[in-house]
Amino acid sequence: MKTEFADVNETRKNVRVEIPSDVVDAEIDRIARDYSKKARIPGFRPGKAPARVIKQRFKDQILHDVAHDLIPRAMDDALRERGVEPVDTPDVRDVNIEEGQPLTFTASFDTVPSFDPGDLATISLRRPAVAIDEEAVNGALQRLRDRAARHEPVEGRGVDHGDTVTMDLDRTDPNGATDTHKDVSVELGAKANPRTTRLGSSPTPTSRIE
C-alpha cells in the first residue's frame, strides 16, 4: 500500500492512499461470491450464476461494498504506520475503484498540535504549609462518633442531659390545632431541643413543655 502525507497547516493533514490492485480484486471476488449465494439470476439456479455475470449485474453495489470494507482498514494502517492520531473521523473523498486497478482515495483530518514543554527540571515548586486546626479536627471526630453511635436502653436511673428519649409528641399551635408525631427520638438538652431539659429527671407518662 502506498501513502503520501502532506501538511495543510500545523494541525490539518492530507493523505493520499493507493491500495494494490491484487488486494482490490481479491475483495471483489469475495464479495461477488457472497452475492452469488443470494442473487436470483434468470436462467441460472440459485448460487450457480458465473462470477462474471454476478460482477456485471451487481457491479456498482459490489464496488461500493469493496470500498466500504477496504478504505477504513487502509486508513487505520496508514495512520498507525505514520504514528498519527486524528482528533476526528477523516474526511474521505476522490475515491477511484475499478476491477484490475488500484483503489485510490484522499483523506483529510485534524491532529493535536505538537508543542515543546521545555526543560521541566528548571521548574521549582514549593509545597504550601498547611495549618491544622485542632478544634476542627476534634469536631470532625466527634461528628463521626455521633454518626456511628448506637442507642442502648438505660435502667435504674432517671433521664439525664444527653440522653435520647423516644416519645409520642403532640404539638399544639396557638390556635389549638394539634400535630401528632409517634416514636420521636429527642436528645435532652441538645442545642436543637433546649427546652427538653424541662422534662424532668424521671420518665413520666405525660410531660408538658411550653
PDB file of N, CA and C in Angstrom, residues 48-103:
ATOM      1  N   LYS A  48     -25.568 -20.645  -8.729  1.00  0.00           N
ATOM      2  CA  LYS A  48     -24.871 -21.252  -9.867  1.00  0.00           C
ATOM      3  C   LYS A  48     -24.497 -20.247 -10.953  1.00  0.00           C
ATOM      4  N   ALA A  49     -24.855 -18.980 -10.782  1.00  0.00           N
ATOM      5  CA  ALA A  49     -24.520 -17.980 -11.798  1.00  0.00           C
ATOM      6  C   ALA A  49     -23.009 -17.765 -11.818  1.00  0.00           C
ATOM      7  N   PRO A  50     -22.377 -17.662 -13.003  1.00  0.00           N
ATOM      8  CA  PRO A  50     -20.928 -17.433 -13.094  1.00  0.00           C
ATOM      9  C   PRO A  50     -20.536 -16.103 -12.451  1.00  0.00           C
ATOM     10  N   ALA A  51     -19.297 -16.036 -11.967  1.00  0.00           N
ATOM     11  CA  ALA A  51     -18.808 -14.831 -11.292  1.00  0.00           C
ATOM     12  C   ALA A  51     -18.879 -13.618 -12.202  1.00  0.00           C
ATOM     13  N   ARG A  52     -18.559 -13.809 -13.521  1.00  0.00           N
ATOM     14  CA  ARG A  52     -18.574 -12.657 -14.434  1.00  0.00           C
ATOM     15  C   ARG A  52     -19.973 -12.084 -14.576  1.00  0.00           C
ATOM     16  N   VAL A  53     -21.001 -12.968 -14.522  1.00  0.00           N
ATOM     17  CA  VAL A  53     -22.386 -12.491 -14.611  1.00  0.00           C
ATOM     18  C   VAL A  53     -22.745 -11.697 -13.358  1.00  0.00           C
ATOM     19  N   ILE A  54     -22.360 -12.216 -12.205  1.00  0.00           N
ATOM     20  CA  ILE A  54     -22.627 -11.515 -10.940  1.00  0.00           C
ATOM     21  C   ILE A  54     -21.935 -10.156 -10.935  1.00  0.00           C
ATOM     22  N   LYS A  55     -20.678 -10.107 -11.370  1.00  0.00           N
ATOM     23  CA  LYS A  55     -19.919  -8.850 -11.353  1.00  0.00           C
ATOM     24  C   LYS A  55     -20.528  -7.821 -12.307  1.00  0.00           C
ATOM     25  N   GLN A  56     -21.027  -8.278 -13.451  1.00  0.00           N
ATOM     26  CA  GLN A  56     -21.646  -7.350 -14.395  1.00  0.00           C
ATOM     27  C   GLN A  56     -22.978  -6.832 -13.874  1.00  0.00           C
ATOM     28  N   ARG A  57     -23.781  -7.743 -13.332  1.00  0.00           N
ATOM     29  CA  ARG A  57     -25.133  -7.369 -12.914  1.00  0.00           C
ATOM     30  C   ARG A  57     -25.117  -6.488 -11.663  1.00  0.00           C
ATOM     31  N   PHE A  58     -24.174  -6.757 -10.750  1.00  0.00           N
ATOM     32  CA  PHE A  58     -24.145  -6.023  -9.475  1.00  0.00           C
ATOM     33  C   PHE A  58     -22.859  -5.204  -9.322  1.00  0.00           C
ATOM     34  N   LYS A  59     -22.329  -4.724 -10.436  1.00  0.00           N
ATOM     35  CA  LYS A  59     -21.032  -4.048 -10.415  1.00  0.00           C
ATOM     36  C   LYS A  59     -20.988  -2.893  -9.415  1.00  0.00           C
ATOM     37  N   ASP A  60     -21.942  -1.972  -9.512  1.00  0.00           N
ATOM     38  CA  ASP A  60     -21.905  -0.781  -8.651  1.00  0.00           C
ATOM     39  C   ASP A  60     -21.998  -1.158  -7.173  1.00  0.00           C
ATOM     40  N   GLN A  61     -22.914  -2.084  -6.857  1.00  0.00           N
ATOM     41  CA  GLN A  61     -23.069  -2.488  -5.459  1.00  0.00           C
ATOM     42  C   GLN A  61     -21.809  -3.174  -4.931  1.00  0.00           C
ATOM     43  N   ILE A  62     -21.206  -4.032  -5.761  1.00  0.00           N
ATOM     44  CA  ILE A  62     -20.006  -4.750  -5.327  1.00  0.00           C
ATOM     45  C   ILE A  62     -18.850  -3.784  -5.099  1.00  0.00           C
ATOM     46  N   LEU A  63     -18.634  -2.856  -6.031  1.00  0.00           N
ATOM     47  CA  LEU A  63     -17.542  -1.889  -5.867  1.00  0.00           C
ATOM     48  C   LEU A  63     -17.767  -1.006  -4.645  1.00  0.00           C
ATOM     49  N   HIS A  64     -19.030  -0.638  -4.389  1.00  0.00           N
ATOM     50  CA  HIS A  64     -19.343   0.149  -3.198  1.00  0.00           C
ATOM     51  C   HIS A  64     -18.987  -0.627  -1.932  1.00  0.00           C
ATOM     52  N   ASP A  65     -19.355  -1.904  -1.895  1.00  0.00           N
ATOM     53  CA  ASP A  65     -19.061  -2.719  -0.714  1.00  0.00           C
ATOM     54  C   ASP A  65     -17.557  -2.908  -0.526  1.00  0.00           C
ATOM     55  N   VAL A  66     -16.831  -3.077  -1.634  1.00  0.00           N
ATOM     56  CA  VAL A  66     -15.374  -3.236  -1.547  1.00  0.00           C
ATOM     57  C   VAL A  66     -14.737  -1.979  -0.956  1.00  0.00           C
ATOM     58  N   ALA A  67     -15.130  -0.817  -1.461  1.00  0.00           N
ATOM     59  CA  ALA A  67     -14.586   0.440  -0.936  1.00  0.00           C
ATOM     60  C   ALA A  67     -14.946   0.612   0.535  1.00  0.00           C
ATOM     61  N   HIS A  68     -16.182   0.260   0.882  1.00  0.00           N
ATOM     62  CA  HIS A  68     -16.641   0.395   2.266  1.00  0.00           C
ATOM     63  C   HIS A  68     -15.817  -0.476   3.209  1.00  0.00           C
ATOM     64  N   ASP A  69     -15.344  -1.630   2.729  1.00  0.00           N
ATOM     65  CA  ASP A  69     -14.549  -2.526   3.569  1.00  0.00           C
ATOM     66  C   ASP A  69     -13.070  -2.147   3.593  1.00  0.00           C
ATOM     67  N   LEU A  70     -12.507  -1.796   2.433  1.00  0.00           N
ATOM     68  CA  LEU A  70     -11.060  -1.594   2.341  1.00  0.00           C
ATOM     69  C   LEU A  70     -10.590  -0.231   2.836  1.00  0.00           C
ATOM     70  N   ILE A  71     -11.369   0.826   2.596  1.00  0.00           N
ATOM     71  CA  ILE A  71     -10.899   2.178   2.934  1.00  0.00           C
ATOM     72  C   ILE A  71     -10.665   2.351   4.436  1.00  0.00           C
ATOM     73  N   PRO A  72     -11.593   1.976   5.321  1.00  0.00           N
ATOM     74  CA  PRO A  72     -11.311   2.145   6.755  1.00  0.00           C
ATOM     75  C   PRO A  72     -10.078   1.363   7.213  1.00  0.00           C
ATOM     76  N   ARG A  73      -9.896   0.144   6.703  1.00  0.00           N
ATOM     77  CA  ARG A  73      -8.728  -0.648   7.092  1.00  0.00           C
ATOM     78  C   ARG A  73      -7.440   0.007   6.597  1.00  0.00           C
ATOM     79  N   ALA A  74      -7.482   0.516   5.357  1.00  0.00           N
ATOM     80  CA  ALA A  74      -6.301   1.176   4.805  1.00  0.00           C
ATOM     81  C   ALA A  74      -5.959   2.444   5.585  1.00  0.00           C
ATOM     82  N   MET A  75      -6.981   3.213   5.993  1.00  0.00           N
ATOM     83  CA  MET A  75      -6.734   4.424   6.778  1.00  0.00           C
ATOM     84  C   MET A  75      -6.112   4.078   8.124  1.00  0.00           C
ATOM     85  N   ASP A  76      -6.642   3.063   8.788  1.00  0.00           N
ATOM     86  CA  ASP A  76      -6.078   2.656  10.081  1.00  0.00           C
ATOM     87  C   ASP A  76      -4.613   2.255   9.933  1.00  0.00           C
ATOM     88  N   ASP A  77      -4.296   1.482   8.886  1.00  0.00           N
ATOM     89  CA  ASP A  77      -2.906   1.055   8.672  1.00  0.00           C
ATOM     90  C   ASP A  77      -2.004   2.249   8.383  1.00  0.00           C
ATOM     91  N   ALA A  78      -2.475   3.178   7.543  1.00  0.00           N
ATOM     92  CA  ALA A  78      -1.659   4.339   7.177  1.00  0.00           C
ATOM     93  C   ALA A  78      -1.372   5.218   8.387  1.00  0.00           C
ATOM     94  N   LEU A  79      -2.384   5.467   9.202  1.00  0.00           N
ATOM     95  CA  LEU A  79      -2.199   6.314  10.382  1.00  0.00           C
ATOM     96  C   LEU A  79      -1.300   5.639  11.409  1.00  0.00           C
ATOM     97  N   ARG A  80      -1.465   4.332  11.573  1.00  0.00           N
ATOM     98  CA  ARG A  80      -0.639   3.614  12.546  1.00  0.00           C
ATOM     99  C   ARG A  80       0.834   3.606  12.121  1.00  0.00           C
ATOM    100  N   GLU A  81       1.087   3.366  10.830  1.00  0.00           N
ATOM    101  CA  GLU A  81       2.466   3.356  10.345  1.00  0.00           C
ATOM    102  C   GLU A  81       3.113   4.733  10.461  1.00  0.00           C
ATOM    103  N   ARG A  82       2.316   5.776  10.298  1.00  0.00           N
ATOM    104  CA  ARG A  82       2.839   7.143  10.371  1.00  0.00           C
ATOM    105  C   ARG A  82       2.947   7.623  11.818  1.00  0.00           C
ATOM    106  N   GLY A  83       2.250   6.942  12.721  1.00  0.00           N
ATOM    107  CA  GLY A  83       2.242   7.382  14.114  1.00  0.00           C
ATOM    108  C   GLY A  83       1.406   8.620  14.333  1.00  0.00           C
ATOM    109  N   VAL A  84       0.334   8.752  13.555  1.00  0.00           N
ATOM    110  CA  VAL A  84      -0.537   9.933  13.627  1.00  0.00           C
ATOM    111  C   VAL A  84      -1.874   9.518  14.222  1.00  0.00           C
ATOM    112  N   GLU A  85      -2.393  10.363  15.117  1.00  0.00           N
ATOM    113  CA  GLU A  85      -3.693  10.085  15.736  1.00  0.00           C
ATOM    114  C   GLU A  85      -4.639  11.251  15.469  1.00  0.00           C
ATOM    115  N   PRO A  86      -5.622  11.077  14.586  1.00  0.00           N
ATOM    116  CA  PRO A  86      -6.557  12.176  14.300  1.00  0.00           C
ATOM    117  C   PRO A  86      -7.490  12.430  15.475  1.00  0.00           C
ATOM    118  N   VAL A  87      -7.957  13.673  15.581  1.00  0.00           N
ATOM    119  CA  VAL A  87      -8.882  14.015  16.661  1.00  0.00           C
ATOM    120  C   VAL A  87     -10.332  13.802  16.241  1.00  0.00           C
ATOM    121  N   ASP A  88     -10.563  13.516  14.961  1.00  0.00           N
ATOM    122  CA  ASP A  88     -11.920  13.248  14.493  1.00  0.00           C
ATOM    123  C   ASP A  88     -11.847  12.241  13.345  1.00  0.00           C
ATOM    124  N   THR A  89     -12.996  11.867  12.807  1.00  0.00           N
ATOM    125  CA  THR A  89     -13.039  10.905  11.706  1.00  0.00           C
ATOM    126  C   THR A  89     -12.530  11.557  10.421  1.00  0.00           C
ATOM    127  N   PRO A  90     -11.559  10.939   9.738  1.00  0.00           N
ATOM    128  CA  PRO A  90     -11.033  11.525   8.499  1.00  0.00           C
ATOM    129  C   PRO A  90     -12.130  11.721   7.451  1.00  0.00           C
ATOM    130  N   ASP A  91     -11.998  12.801   6.696  1.00  0.00           N
ATOM    131  CA  ASP A  91     -12.933  13.120   5.610  1.00  0.00           C
ATOM    132  C   ASP A  91     -12.390  12.509   4.319  1.00  0.00           C
ATOM    133  N   VAL A  92     -13.041  11.447   3.820  1.00  0.00           N
ATOM    134  CA  VAL A  92     -12.564  10.707   2.645  1.00  0.00           C
ATOM    135  C   VAL A  92     -13.236  11.253   1.383  1.00  0.00           C
ATOM    136  N   ARG A  93     -12.459  11.420   0.309  1.00  0.00           N
ATOM    137  CA  ARG A  93     -13.002  11.932  -0.955  1.00  0.00           C
ATOM    138  C   ARG A  93     -12.157  11.373  -2.110  1.00  0.00           C
ATOM    139  N   ASP A  94     -12.582  11.696  -3.329  1.00  0.00           N
ATOM    140  CA  ASP A  94     -11.856  11.312  -4.553  1.00  0.00           C
ATOM    141  C   ASP A  94     -11.564   9.812  -4.594  1.00  0.00           C
ATOM    142  N   VAL A  95     -12.606   9.014  -4.355  1.00  0.00           N
ATOM    143  CA  VAL A  95     -12.439   7.556  -4.374  1.00  0.00           C
ATOM    144  C   VAL A  95     -12.517   7.054  -5.818  1.00  0.00           C
ATOM    145  N   ASN A  96     -11.510   6.283  -6.238  1.00  0.00           N
ATOM    146  CA  ASN A  96     -11.485   5.676  -7.572  1.00  0.00           C
ATOM    147  C   ASN A  96     -11.281   4.174  -7.418  1.00  0.00           C
ATOM    148  N   ILE A  97     -12.226   3.395  -7.944  1.00  0.00           N
ATOM    149  CA  ILE A  97     -12.140   1.949  -7.820  1.00  0.00           C
ATOM    150  C   ILE A  97     -12.677   1.280  -9.075  1.00  0.00           C
ATOM    151  N   GLU A  98     -11.891   0.364  -9.626  1.00  0.00           N
ATOM    152  CA  GLU A  98     -12.279  -0.447 -10.778  1.00  0.00           C
ATOM    153  C   GLU A  98     -11.578  -1.791 -10.642  1.00  0.00           C
ATOM    154  N   GLU A  99     -12.216  -2.823 -11.176  1.00  0.00           N
ATOM    155  CA  GLU A  99     -11.587  -4.140 -11.149  1.00  0.00           C
ATOM    156  C   GLU A  99     -10.310  -4.109 -11.990  1.00  0.00           C
ATOM    157  N   GLY A 100      -9.250  -4.708 -11.450  1.00  0.00           N
ATOM    158  CA  GLY A 100      -7.968  -4.735 -12.148  1.00  0.00           C
ATOM    159  C   GLY A 100      -7.138  -3.487 -11.955  1.00  0.00           C
ATOM    160  N   GLN A 101      -7.637  -2.513 -11.179  1.00  0.00           N
ATOM    161  CA  GLN A 101      -6.928  -1.260 -10.938  1.00  0.00           C
ATOM    162  C   GLN A 101      -6.758  -1.028  -9.430  1.00  0.00           C
ATOM    163  N   PRO A 102      -5.713  -0.271  -9.042  1.00  0.00           N
ATOM    164  CA  PRO A 102      -5.585   0.071  -7.620  1.00  0.00           C
ATOM    165  C   PRO A 102      -6.756   0.944  -7.177  1.00  0.00           C
ATOM    166  N   LEU A 103      -7.119   0.815  -5.924  1.00  0.00           N
ATOM    167  CA  LEU A 103      -8.133   1.699  -5.330  1.00  0.00           C
ATOM    168  C   LEU A 103      -7.386   2.892  -4.746  1.00  0.00           C
TER     169      LEU A 103
END
